[in-house]
mmCIF file of C-alpha atoms in Angstrom:
data_model
loop_
_atom_site.group_PDB
_atom_site.id
_atom_site.type_symbol
_atom_site.label_atom_id
_atom_site.label_comp_id
_atom_site.label_asym_id
_atom_site.label_seq_id
_atom_site.Cartn_x
_atom_site.Cartn_y
_atom_site.Cartn_z
ATOM 1 C CA MET A 161 -46.073 54.722 -16.663
ATOM 2 C CA ARG A 162 -47.205 52.670 -13.670
ATOM 3 C CA ALA A 163 -50.710 52.350 -15.118
ATOM 4 C CA THR A 164 -49.221 51.137 -18.404
ATOM 5 C CA THR A 165 -47.026 48.634 -16.570
ATOM 6 C CA ARG A 166 -49.978 47.326 -14.560
ATOM 7 C CA SER A 167 -52.071 47.044 -17.712
ATOM 8 C CA ARG A 168 -49.335 45.052 -19.456
ATOM 9 C CA GLU A 169 -48.933 42.783 -16.423
ATOM 10 C CA ASN A 170 -52.691 42.207 -16.314
ATOM 11 C CA THR A 171 -52.743 41.385 -20.024
ATOM 12 C CA ARG A 172 -49.903 38.868 -19.618
ATOM 13 C CA ALA A 173 -51.601 37.331 -16.590
ATOM 14 C CA ARG A 174 -54.894 36.912 -18.451
ATOM 15 C CA LEU A 175 -53.141 35.413 -21.467
ATOM 16 C CA LEU A 176 -51.236 32.968 -19.254
ATOM 17 C CA GLU A 177 -54.407 31.989 -17.408
ATOM 18 C CA ALA A 178 -56.205 31.394 -20.691
ATOM 19 C CA ALA A 179 -53.232 29.451 -22.058
ATOM 20 C CA ALA A 180 -53.144 27.194 -18.991
ATOM 21 C CA ALA A 181 -56.781 26.260 -19.517
ATOM 22 C CA VAL A 182 -56.424 25.732 -23.280
ATOM 23 C CA PHE A 183 -53.178 23.736 -22.990
ATOM 24 C CA ALA A 184 -54.812 21.494 -20.393
ATOM 25 C CA GLU A 185 -57.942 21.020 -22.486
ATOM 26 C CA VAL A 186 -56.491 20.300 -25.924
ATOM 27 C CA GLY A 187 -52.721 19.988 -25.529
ATOM 28 C CA LEU A 188 -49.934 22.194 -26.801
ATOM 29 C CA GLY A 189 -50.257 21.093 -30.419
ATOM 30 C CA GLU A 190 -53.912 22.055 -30.728
ATOM 31 C CA ALA A 191 -53.640 25.206 -28.626
ATOM 32 C CA SER A 192 -53.433 27.893 -31.310
ATOM 33 C CA VAL A 193 -52.591 31.507 -30.583
ATOM 34 C CA GLU A 194 -56.060 32.410 -31.848
ATOM 35 C CA ARG A 195 -57.708 30.017 -29.429
ATOM 36 C CA ILE A 196 -55.726 31.371 -26.481
ATOM 37 C CA CYS A 197 -56.509 34.966 -27.418
ATOM 38 C CA GLU A 198 -60.203 34.204 -27.829
ATOM 39 C CA ARG A 199 -60.290 32.619 -24.350
ATOM 40 C CA ALA A 200 -58.494 35.651 -22.856
ATOM 41 C CA GLY A 201 -60.556 38.199 -24.787
ATOM 42 C CA PHE A 202 -57.605 39.721 -26.646
ATOM 43 C CA THR A 203 -56.379 40.016 -30.224
ATOM 44 C CA ARG A 204 -53.313 38.355 -31.764
ATOM 45 C CA GLY A 205 -51.631 41.738 -31.472
ATOM 46 C CA ALA A 206 -51.918 41.621 -27.691
ATOM 47 C CA PHE A 207 -50.381 38.145 -27.703
ATOM 48 C CA TYR A 208 -47.370 39.099 -29.806
ATOM 49 C CA SER A 209 -46.867 42.280 -27.805
ATOM 50 C CA ASN A 210 -46.191 40.066 -24.799
ATOM 51 C CA PHE A 211 -44.732 36.846 -26.206
ATOM 52 C CA ALA A 212 -42.514 36.134 -29.183
ATOM 53 C CA SER A 213 -44.027 32.687 -29.691
ATOM 54 C CA LYS A 214 -46.285 30.049 -28.200
ATOM 55 C CA ASP A 215 -43.206 28.209 -26.920
ATOM 56 C CA GLU A 216 -42.061 31.307 -25.056
ATOM 57 C CA MET A 217 -45.485 31.565 -23.440
ATOM 58 C CA PHE A 218 -45.382 27.878 -22.543
ATOM 59 C CA LEU A 219 -42.035 28.296 -20.780
ATOM 60 C CA GLU A 220 -43.323 31.373 -18.967
ATOM 61 C CA LEU A 221 -46.340 29.380 -17.863
ATOM 62 C CA ALA A 222 -44.152 26.546 -16.608
ATOM 63 C CA LYS A 223 -42.081 29.088 -14.679
ATOM 64 C CA ALA A 224 -45.192 30.651 -13.155
ATOM 65 C CA VAL A 225 -46.505 27.275 -12.003
ATOM 66 C CA ALA A 226 -43.137 26.391 -10.452
ATOM 67 C CA GLN A 227 -42.880 29.752 -8.679
ATOM 68 C CA GLU A 228 -46.401 29.452 -7.306
ATOM 69 C CA ARG A 229 -45.615 26.003 -5.924
ATOM 70 C CA VAL A 230 -42.350 27.136 -4.339
ATOM 71 C CA ALA A 231 -44.033 30.179 -2.792
ATOM 72 C CA ALA A 232 -46.871 28.061 -1.416
ATOM 73 C CA VAL A 233 -44.415 25.593 0.146
ATOM 74 C CA ARG A 234 -42.466 28.442 1.762
ATOM 75 C CA VAL A 235 -45.632 29.922 3.262
ATOM 76 C CA ARG A 236 -46.783 26.568 4.626
ATOM 77 C CA VAL A 237 -43.370 25.866 6.193
ATOM 78 C CA ALA A 238 -43.453 29.269 7.902
ATOM 79 C CA GLU A 239 -47.016 28.700 9.166
ATOM 80 C CA MET A 240 -46.098 25.337 10.665
ATOM 81 C CA ASP A 241 -43.222 26.805 12.736
ATOM 82 C CA ILE A 242 -41.126 23.692 12.397
ATOM 83 C CA GLY A 243 -38.500 24.967 14.803
ATOM 84 C CA ALA A 244 -41.053 24.893 17.630
ATOM 85 C CA GLY A 245 -41.396 21.131 17.269
ATOM 86 C CA LEU A 246 -44.018 19.008 15.556
ATOM 87 C CA GLY A 247 -44.201 16.051 17.915
ATOM 88 C CA ALA A 248 -45.850 12.886 16.640
ATOM 89 C CA GLU A 249 -46.990 14.664 13.471
ATOM 90 C CA ALA A 250 -43.499 14.535 12.028
ATOM 91 C CA GLU A 251 -43.092 10.920 13.040
ATOM 92 C CA ASN A 252 -46.115 9.783 11.036
ATOM 93 C CA ALA A 253 -45.087 11.870 8.007
ATOM 94 C CA ALA A 254 -48.109 14.165 8.219
ATOM 95 C CA ALA A 255 -45.955 17.301 8.429
ATOM 96 C CA ILE A 256 -44.358 16.748 5.036
ATOM 97 C CA ILE A 257 -47.689 15.818 3.476
ATOM 98 C CA ARG A 258 -49.326 18.947 4.893
ATOM 99 C CA VAL A 259 -46.687 21.080 3.220
ATOM 100 C CA LEU A 260 -46.992 19.318 -0.130
ATOM 101 C CA ASP A 261 -50.767 19.563 0.101
ATOM 102 C CA VAL A 262 -50.565 23.272 -0.768
ATOM 103 C CA MET A 263 -49.617 22.159 -4.288
ATOM 104 C CA ASP A 264 -53.099 20.551 -4.432
ATOM 105 C CA ASP A 265 -52.933 19.403 -8.058
ATOM 106 C CA ASP A 266 -56.438 19.541 -9.467
ATOM 107 C CA ARG A 267 -57.213 17.923 -12.813
ATOM 108 C CA VAL A 268 -56.454 21.032 -14.884
ATOM 109 C CA THR A 269 -53.103 21.588 -13.162
ATOM 110 C CA THR A 270 -52.182 17.925 -13.563
ATOM 111 C CA LEU A 271 -53.042 17.992 -17.266
ATOM 112 C CA LEU A 272 -51.057 21.188 -17.717
ATOM 113 C CA MET A 273 -47.982 19.798 -15.953
ATOM 114 C CA HIS A 274 -48.191 16.648 -18.042
ATOM 115 C CA GLU A 275 -48.222 18.735 -21.234
ATOM 116 C CA ILE A 276 -45.209 20.671 -19.954
ATOM 117 C CA GLU A 277 -43.315 17.458 -19.236
ATOM 118 C CA ILE A 278 -44.109 16.004 -22.666
ATOM 119 C CA HIS A 279 -42.931 19.177 -24.369
ATOM 120 C CA ALA A 280 -39.727 19.112 -22.301
ATOM 121 C CA MET A 281 -39.060 15.571 -23.548
ATOM 122 C CA ARG A 282 -39.303 16.750 -27.146
ATOM 123 C CA ASP A 283 -37.521 20.103 -26.923
ATOM 124 C CA PRO A 284 -33.965 20.134 -25.452
ATOM 125 C CA GLU A 285 -33.885 23.918 -25.007
ATOM 126 C CA PHE A 286 -37.211 23.933 -23.208
ATOM 127 C CA ALA A 287 -36.106 20.901 -21.176
ATOM 128 C CA ALA A 288 -33.038 22.721 -19.854
ATOM 129 C CA ALA A 289 -35.077 25.692 -18.678
ATOM 130 C CA TYR A 290 -37.770 23.496 -17.169
ATOM 131 C CA ALA A 291 -35.204 21.333 -15.377
ATOM 132 C CA ALA A 292 -33.891 24.439 -13.625
ATOM 133 C CA GLN A 293 -37.409 25.204 -12.398
ATOM 134 C CA LEU A 294 -37.825 21.673 -11.104
ATOM 135 C CA ASP A 295 -34.559 22.064 -9.210
ATOM 136 C CA ASP A 296 -36.057 25.038 -7.353
ATOM 137 C CA ILE A 297 -39.032 22.972 -6.210
ATOM 138 C CA VAL A 298 -36.858 20.050 -5.121
ATOM 139 C CA ALA A 299 -34.591 22.453 -3.215
ATOM 140 C CA GLU A 300 -37.570 23.748 -1.220
ATOM 141 C CA VAL A 301 -38.686 20.230 -0.327
ATOM 142 C CA VAL A 302 -35.094 19.319 0.601
ATOM 143 C CA GLN A 303 -35.042 22.250 3.017
ATOM 144 C CA LEU A 304 -38.362 21.158 4.475
ATOM 145 C CA VAL A 305 -37.197 17.569 4.978
ATOM 146 C CA GLU A 306 -33.910 18.665 6.558
ATOM 147 C CA GLU A 307 -35.664 21.048 8.958
ATOM 148 C CA ILE A 308 -38.135 18.410 10.126
ATOM 149 C CA VAL A 309 -35.396 15.804 10.521
ATOM 150 C CA GLU A 310 -33.261 18.180 12.592
ATOM 151 C CA ALA A 311 -36.098 19.554 14.735
ATOM 152 C CA GLU A 312 -37.622 16.188 15.553
ATOM 153 C CA GLY A 313 -34.565 14.032 16.044
ATOM 154 C CA LEU A 314 -35.278 11.986 12.927
ATOM 155 C CA ALA A 315 -32.884 10.476 10.415
ATOM 156 C CA LEU A 316 -33.025 9.897 6.680
ATOM 157 C CA ARG A 317 -32.256 6.525 5.156
ATOM 158 C CA LEU A 318 -30.819 8.292 2.089
ATOM 159 C CA PRO A 319 -29.569 11.812 1.196
ATOM 160 C CA ALA A 320 -32.136 14.600 1.567
ATOM 161 C CA HIS A 321 -32.048 15.487 -2.137
ATOM 162 C CA GLU A 322 -32.788 11.891 -3.121
ATOM 163 C CA ALA A 323 -35.554 11.647 -0.521
ATOM 164 C CA ALA A 324 -37.192 14.862 -1.766
ATOM 165 C CA SER A 325 -36.944 13.755 -5.402
ATOM 166 C CA ILE A 326 -38.609 10.421 -4.611
ATOM 167 C CA ILE A 327 -41.389 12.067 -2.608
ATOM 168 C CA LEU A 328 -42.141 14.540 -5.421
ATOM 169 C CA ALA A 329 -42.023 11.805 -8.051
ATOM 170 C CA VAL A 330 -44.603 9.756 -6.168
ATOM 171 C CA TRP A 331 -46.711 12.879 -5.617
ATOM 172 C CA SER A 332 -46.747 13.590 -9.365
ATOM 173 C CA GLU A 333 -47.511 9.998 -10.279
ATOM 174 C CA VAL A 334 -50.426 9.790 -7.851
ATOM 175 C CA SER A 335 -51.756 13.124 -9.146
ATOM 176 C CA ARG A 336 -51.754 11.706 -12.676
ATOM 177 C CA ARG A 337 -53.595 8.568 -11.597
ATOM 178 C CA VAL A 338 -56.304 10.423 -9.673
ATOM 179 C CA ALA A 339 -56.785 12.732 -12.679
ATOM 180 C CA ILE A 340 -57.253 9.704 -14.939
ATOM 181 C CA ALA A 341 -59.754 8.323 -12.431
ATOM 182 C CA GLY A 342 -61.635 11.637 -12.492
ATOM 183 C CA LEU A 343 -61.084 12.291 -8.770
ATOM 184 C CA GLU A 344 -60.675 15.769 -7.310
ATOM 185 C CA GLY A 345 -60.879 17.599 -3.984
ATOM 186 C CA ASP A 346 -60.914 15.579 -0.771
ATOM 187 C CA ALA A 347 -60.941 12.229 -2.588
ATOM 188 C CA ALA A 348 -57.758 13.092 -4.491
ATOM 189 C CA ARG A 349 -56.059 14.539 -1.411
ATOM 190 C CA GLU A 350 -56.827 11.445 0.646
ATOM 191 C CA ILE A 351 -55.259 9.110 -1.922
ATOM 192 C CA ARG A 352 -52.173 11.316 -2.254
ATOM 193 C CA SER A 353 -51.794 11.550 1.519
ATOM 194 C CA VAL A 354 -51.941 7.784 1.977
ATOM 195 C CA GLU A 355 -49.561 6.883 -0.850
ATOM 196 C CA VAL A 356 -47.071 9.705 -0.300
ATOM 197 C CA GLY A 357 -47.210 8.992 3.435
ATOM 198 C CA ARG A 358 -46.054 5.429 2.826
ATOM 199 C CA VAL A 359 -43.048 6.666 0.878
ATOM 200 C CA VAL A 360 -42.166 9.244 3.528
ATOM 201 C CA GLN A 361 -42.274 6.527 6.178
ATOM 202 C CA LEU A 362 -39.791 4.510 4.111
ATOM 203 C CA VAL A 363 -37.216 7.315 3.904
ATOM 204 C CA VAL A 364 -37.571 8.759 7.435
ATOM 205 C CA GLU A 365 -36.819 6.981 10.716
ATOM 206 C CA ARG A 366 -36.246 7.768 14.392
ATOM 207 C CA ARG A 367 -32.618 8.179 15.479
#
């Protein structure tokens, strides 16, 4: 039974990985089930044994991306040991940027997230489910901001939820622009750090 469960999980994981690449390359509309299965090395039967439809797979993929981001943020927060104090790093906004940097949106991820957002705009049911996932990410960043503010004697110029939402919005926008410019790796991270850092400085101040 365990071997069967692991095999099914592996099949789903491979299908989702293939779907992420295909969705990013050609968009949801052109990403046929056949094309996804061919990329994953499976038949249509394997697809429909795991997903009722392409939309269901798309929502599962959006959920997986959100969960990976939340998990990465949690790990980075734990590694930084915020409670021990961050000194000047928090003051110049580097602490928050370091945490967000684990979401390192490469071009494929940025394209995928853009496709997810477009689909959410067109499909109310999908939008509701995706909005709940976004709330999880914002909640993690809210916690991060509140912990840094408390530990370092800082203050926010607006509520933590609003601050986190603004920071993430700028992060996403910059990720889109660097993808359009064809930048990746260190070049993309540097631009995000500078622009997100400016926003963080605007919403955080010393008490």
